[in-house]
């Protein structure tokens, strides 16, 4: 080989070393970026962790706050509202209608009760509530509802239906915090879940509906105004007498339960024929320093329509879970390029809905095809490798697991308050509901899309209830799904209320 040949060979060697060095440098940088992402996800997971010890602290905090909310008006972030429902229905007969307003959908129901714990049939119609109505005026809002009810009655019956419903009792499920003055009246305390019809606040909800029904020529009587959790408890109890509490986990979240009237200290003059009262906890507003709050939750709250409000709801319910995931992905995209160029969609609030997030989480295809599809169609993020799709699933898992486990802690908190968790509650050392090995069967009715349609969420929730209660008590606590329970329950309460015709609960 001549000098020239040697020179060329040496130059080639130098060039390939340089290329190799550049490649190695890139690999190192890309590995570093990858580890940065992995570390960020691990940090998020640690901040959102819900080990059983922490859940037990949430259980205790829930029970303590329940006591405080019952002791005095404003004594806790838990409003612990009176519902004036003291007897849960069990043997009503006849055809009843119900309306349910509360989340993304509005529902109208017609239900035929056959007495003796039997529901002979029911028709349901779901209608999405137009976004514009959520921030309109009370008149526009209730006119829309009354018209939909009128059309439903005409559609589900023969021509004479409108005259047949004359004077009929109607159940009205209104899933927002309401200060009830009787079982069929109450004023709206505040809006939640993105609704903001300002002229409604502090107005009597039933009066607004009743006026709209008259404007549409519907001669019907709103016999029961109920929160969706209360409707769910009514139907749960109708089907199974051991049902003592109900939980809703849908667009928003809430719980109610049967309390002793004498435990409602803030309302000393409460007279109820049964000695009990259903309490609407409005647990979406629960707060405790034991809740595992992350920086994403703080940002979500600050940018929400109701900052400092509904803190528990913002970590749990369907309105928010998808948006927490979106926020995490947004931050990861800013800090690294693993999701490709930063997509502007990632800064749009609520662009990733919880059903889409659940679909990604439950994608069981080997190459996570559904994840890729949703990333592309909803977030404008294309061609990401499998390991990045897996990161996406991991983030969904962290958010969902935390939510489900916090609901579990909330449920056990209620059981603790009423002495059904096997520990004797917080106010006495006595073991209530668990005497000499005889624990009472306790049923909690659960409604809402997160529980009924999101399998992983439901599994995490059931698993956490069993984990907190332990092997001895766990088997006695049963969570039962109530599809459309809130609406059916409202119709039942309308039935039992019209049958009794007089209020059996009074505040002296
Ligand atoms: C409301 C509750 C309701 C819950 C579930 C919350 O935002 O404040 O009244 O029961 O959502 O729909």
mmCIF file with all atom_site columns, C-alpha atoms in Angstrom, residues 81-88 178-186 223-226 230 267 269-274 276-280 493 496-497 500 502-508:
data_model
loop_
_atom_site.group_PDB
_atom_site.id
_atom_site.type_symbol
_atom_site.label_atom_id
_atom_site.label_alt_id
_atom_site.label_comp_id
_atom_site.label_asym_id
_atom_site.label_entity_id
_atom_site.label_seq_id
_atom_site.pdbx_PDB_ins_code
_atom_site.Cartn_x
_atom_site.Cartn_y
_atom_site.Cartn_z
_atom_site.occupancy
_atom_site.B_iso_or_equiv
_atom_site.pdbx_formal_charge
_atom_site.auth_seq_id
_atom_site.auth_comp_id
_atom_site.auth_asym_id
_atom_site.auth_atom_id
_atom_site.pdbx_PDB_model_num
ATOM 1  C CA . UNK A 1 81  ? -76.987 17.586 53.913 1.00 0.00 ? 81  UNK A CA 1
ATOM 2  C CA . UNK A 1 82  ? -80.385 16.498 55.208 1.00 0.00 ? 82  UNK A CA 1
ATOM 3  C CA . UNK A 1 83  ? -82.496 14.789 52.532 1.00 0.00 ? 83  UNK A CA 1
ATOM 4  C CA . UNK A 1 84  ? -85.766 14.427 54.450 1.00 0.00 ? 84  UNK A CA 1
ATOM 5  C CA . UNK A 1 85  ? -85.852 10.826 53.277 1.00 0.00 ? 85  UNK A CA 1
ATOM 6  C CA . UNK A 1 86  ? -86.405 8.762  56.396 1.00 0.00 ? 86  UNK A CA 1
ATOM 7  C CA . UNK A 1 87  ? -88.088 5.698  54.970 1.00 0.00 ? 87  UNK A CA 1
ATOM 8  C CA . UNK A 1 88  ? -86.699 3.956  51.946 1.00 0.00 ? 88  UNK A CA 1
ATOM 9  C CA . UNK A 1 178 ? -78.969 21.262 47.304 1.00 0.00 ? 178 UNK A CA 1
ATOM 10 C CA . UNK A 1 179 ? -80.108 22.486 50.696 1.00 0.00 ? 179 UNK A CA 1
ATOM 11 C CA . UNK A 1 180 ? -83.399 20.649 51.050 1.00 0.00 ? 180 UNK A CA 1
ATOM 12 C CA . UNK A 1 181 ? -86.277 22.148 52.954 1.00 0.00 ? 181 UNK A CA 1
ATOM 13 C CA . UNK A 1 182 ? -88.490 19.090 52.482 1.00 0.00 ? 182 UNK A CA 1
ATOM 14 C CA . UNK A 1 183 ? -88.364 15.926 50.405 1.00 0.00 ? 183 UNK A CA 1
ATOM 15 C CA . UNK A 1 184 ? -89.799 17.873 47.473 1.00 0.00 ? 184 UNK A CA 1
ATOM 16 C CA . UNK A 1 185 ? -88.123 21.271 47.739 1.00 0.00 ? 185 UNK A CA 1
ATOM 17 C CA . UNK A 1 186 ? -84.651 22.693 48.063 1.00 0.00 ? 186 UNK A CA 1
ATOM 18 C CA . UNK A 1 223 ? -93.118 14.693 44.461 1.00 0.00 ? 223 UNK A CA 1
ATOM 19 C CA . UNK A 1 224 ? -89.474 13.976 45.243 1.00 0.00 ? 224 UNK A CA 1
ATOM 20 C CA . UNK A 1 225 ? -86.292 15.963 44.740 1.00 0.00 ? 225 UNK A CA 1
ATOM 21 C CA . UNK A 1 226 ? -83.312 13.696 45.245 1.00 0.00 ? 226 UNK A CA 1
ATOM 22 C CA . UNK A 1 230 ? -79.931 9.135  47.336 1.00 0.00 ? 230 UNK A CA 1
ATOM 23 C CA . UNK A 1 267 ? -80.464 19.738 63.651 1.00 0.00 ? 267 UNK A CA 1
ATOM 24 C CA . UNK A 1 269 ? -85.317 19.140 66.444 1.00 0.00 ? 269 UNK A CA 1
ATOM 25 C CA . UNK A 1 270 ? -85.282 16.534 63.705 1.00 0.00 ? 270 UNK A CA 1
ATOM 26 C CA . UNK A 1 271 ? -88.291 14.276 63.949 1.00 0.00 ? 271 UNK A CA 1
ATOM 27 C CA . UNK A 1 272 ? -88.475 11.257 61.729 1.00 0.00 ? 272 UNK A CA 1
ATOM 28 C CA . UNK A 1 273 ? -90.904 8.373  61.960 1.00 0.00 ? 273 UNK A CA 1
ATOM 29 C CA . UNK A 1 274 ? -88.181 5.804  61.431 1.00 0.00 ? 274 UNK A CA 1
ATOM 30 C CA . UNK A 1 276 ? -83.252 7.588  60.726 1.00 0.00 ? 276 UNK A CA 1
ATOM 31 C CA . UNK A 1 277 ? -82.406 9.951  57.903 1.00 0.00 ? 277 UNK A CA 1
ATOM 32 C CA . UNK A 1 278 ? -80.516 9.625  54.659 1.00 0.00 ? 278 UNK A CA 1
ATOM 33 C CA . UNK A 1 279 ? -77.601 12.080 54.651 1.00 0.00 ? 279 UNK A CA 1
ATOM 34 C CA . UNK A 1 280 ? -76.222 13.417 51.374 1.00 0.00 ? 280 UNK A CA 1
ATOM 35 C CA . UNK A 1 493 ? -89.263 7.979  46.176 1.00 0.00 ? 493 UNK A CA 1
ATOM 36 C CA . UNK A 1 496 ? -93.597 6.400  48.266 1.00 0.00 ? 496 UNK A CA 1
ATOM 37 C CA . UNK A 1 497 ? -93.885 10.095 48.882 1.00 0.00 ? 497 UNK A CA 1
ATOM 38 C CA . UNK A 1 500 ? -97.769 8.998  52.157 1.00 0.00 ? 500 UNK A CA 1
ATOM 39 C CA . UNK A 1 502 ? -97.763 14.122 54.190 1.00 0.00 ? 502 UNK A CA 1
ATOM 40 C CA . UNK A 1 503 ? -94.179 14.767 55.182 1.00 0.00 ? 503 UNK A CA 1
ATOM 41 C CA . UNK A 1 504 ? -93.138 12.292 57.822 1.00 0.00 ? 504 UNK A CA 1
ATOM 42 C CA . UNK A 1 505 ? -90.028 14.264 58.618 1.00 0.00 ? 505 UNK A CA 1
ATOM 43 C CA . UNK A 1 506 ? -90.134 17.628 60.272 1.00 0.00 ? 506 UNK A CA 1
ATOM 44 C CA . UNK A 1 507 ? -87.637 20.014 61.678 1.00 0.00 ? 507 UNK A CA 1
ATOM 45 C CA . UNK A 1 508 ? -88.992 21.584 64.818 1.00 0.00 ? 508 UNK A CA 1
#
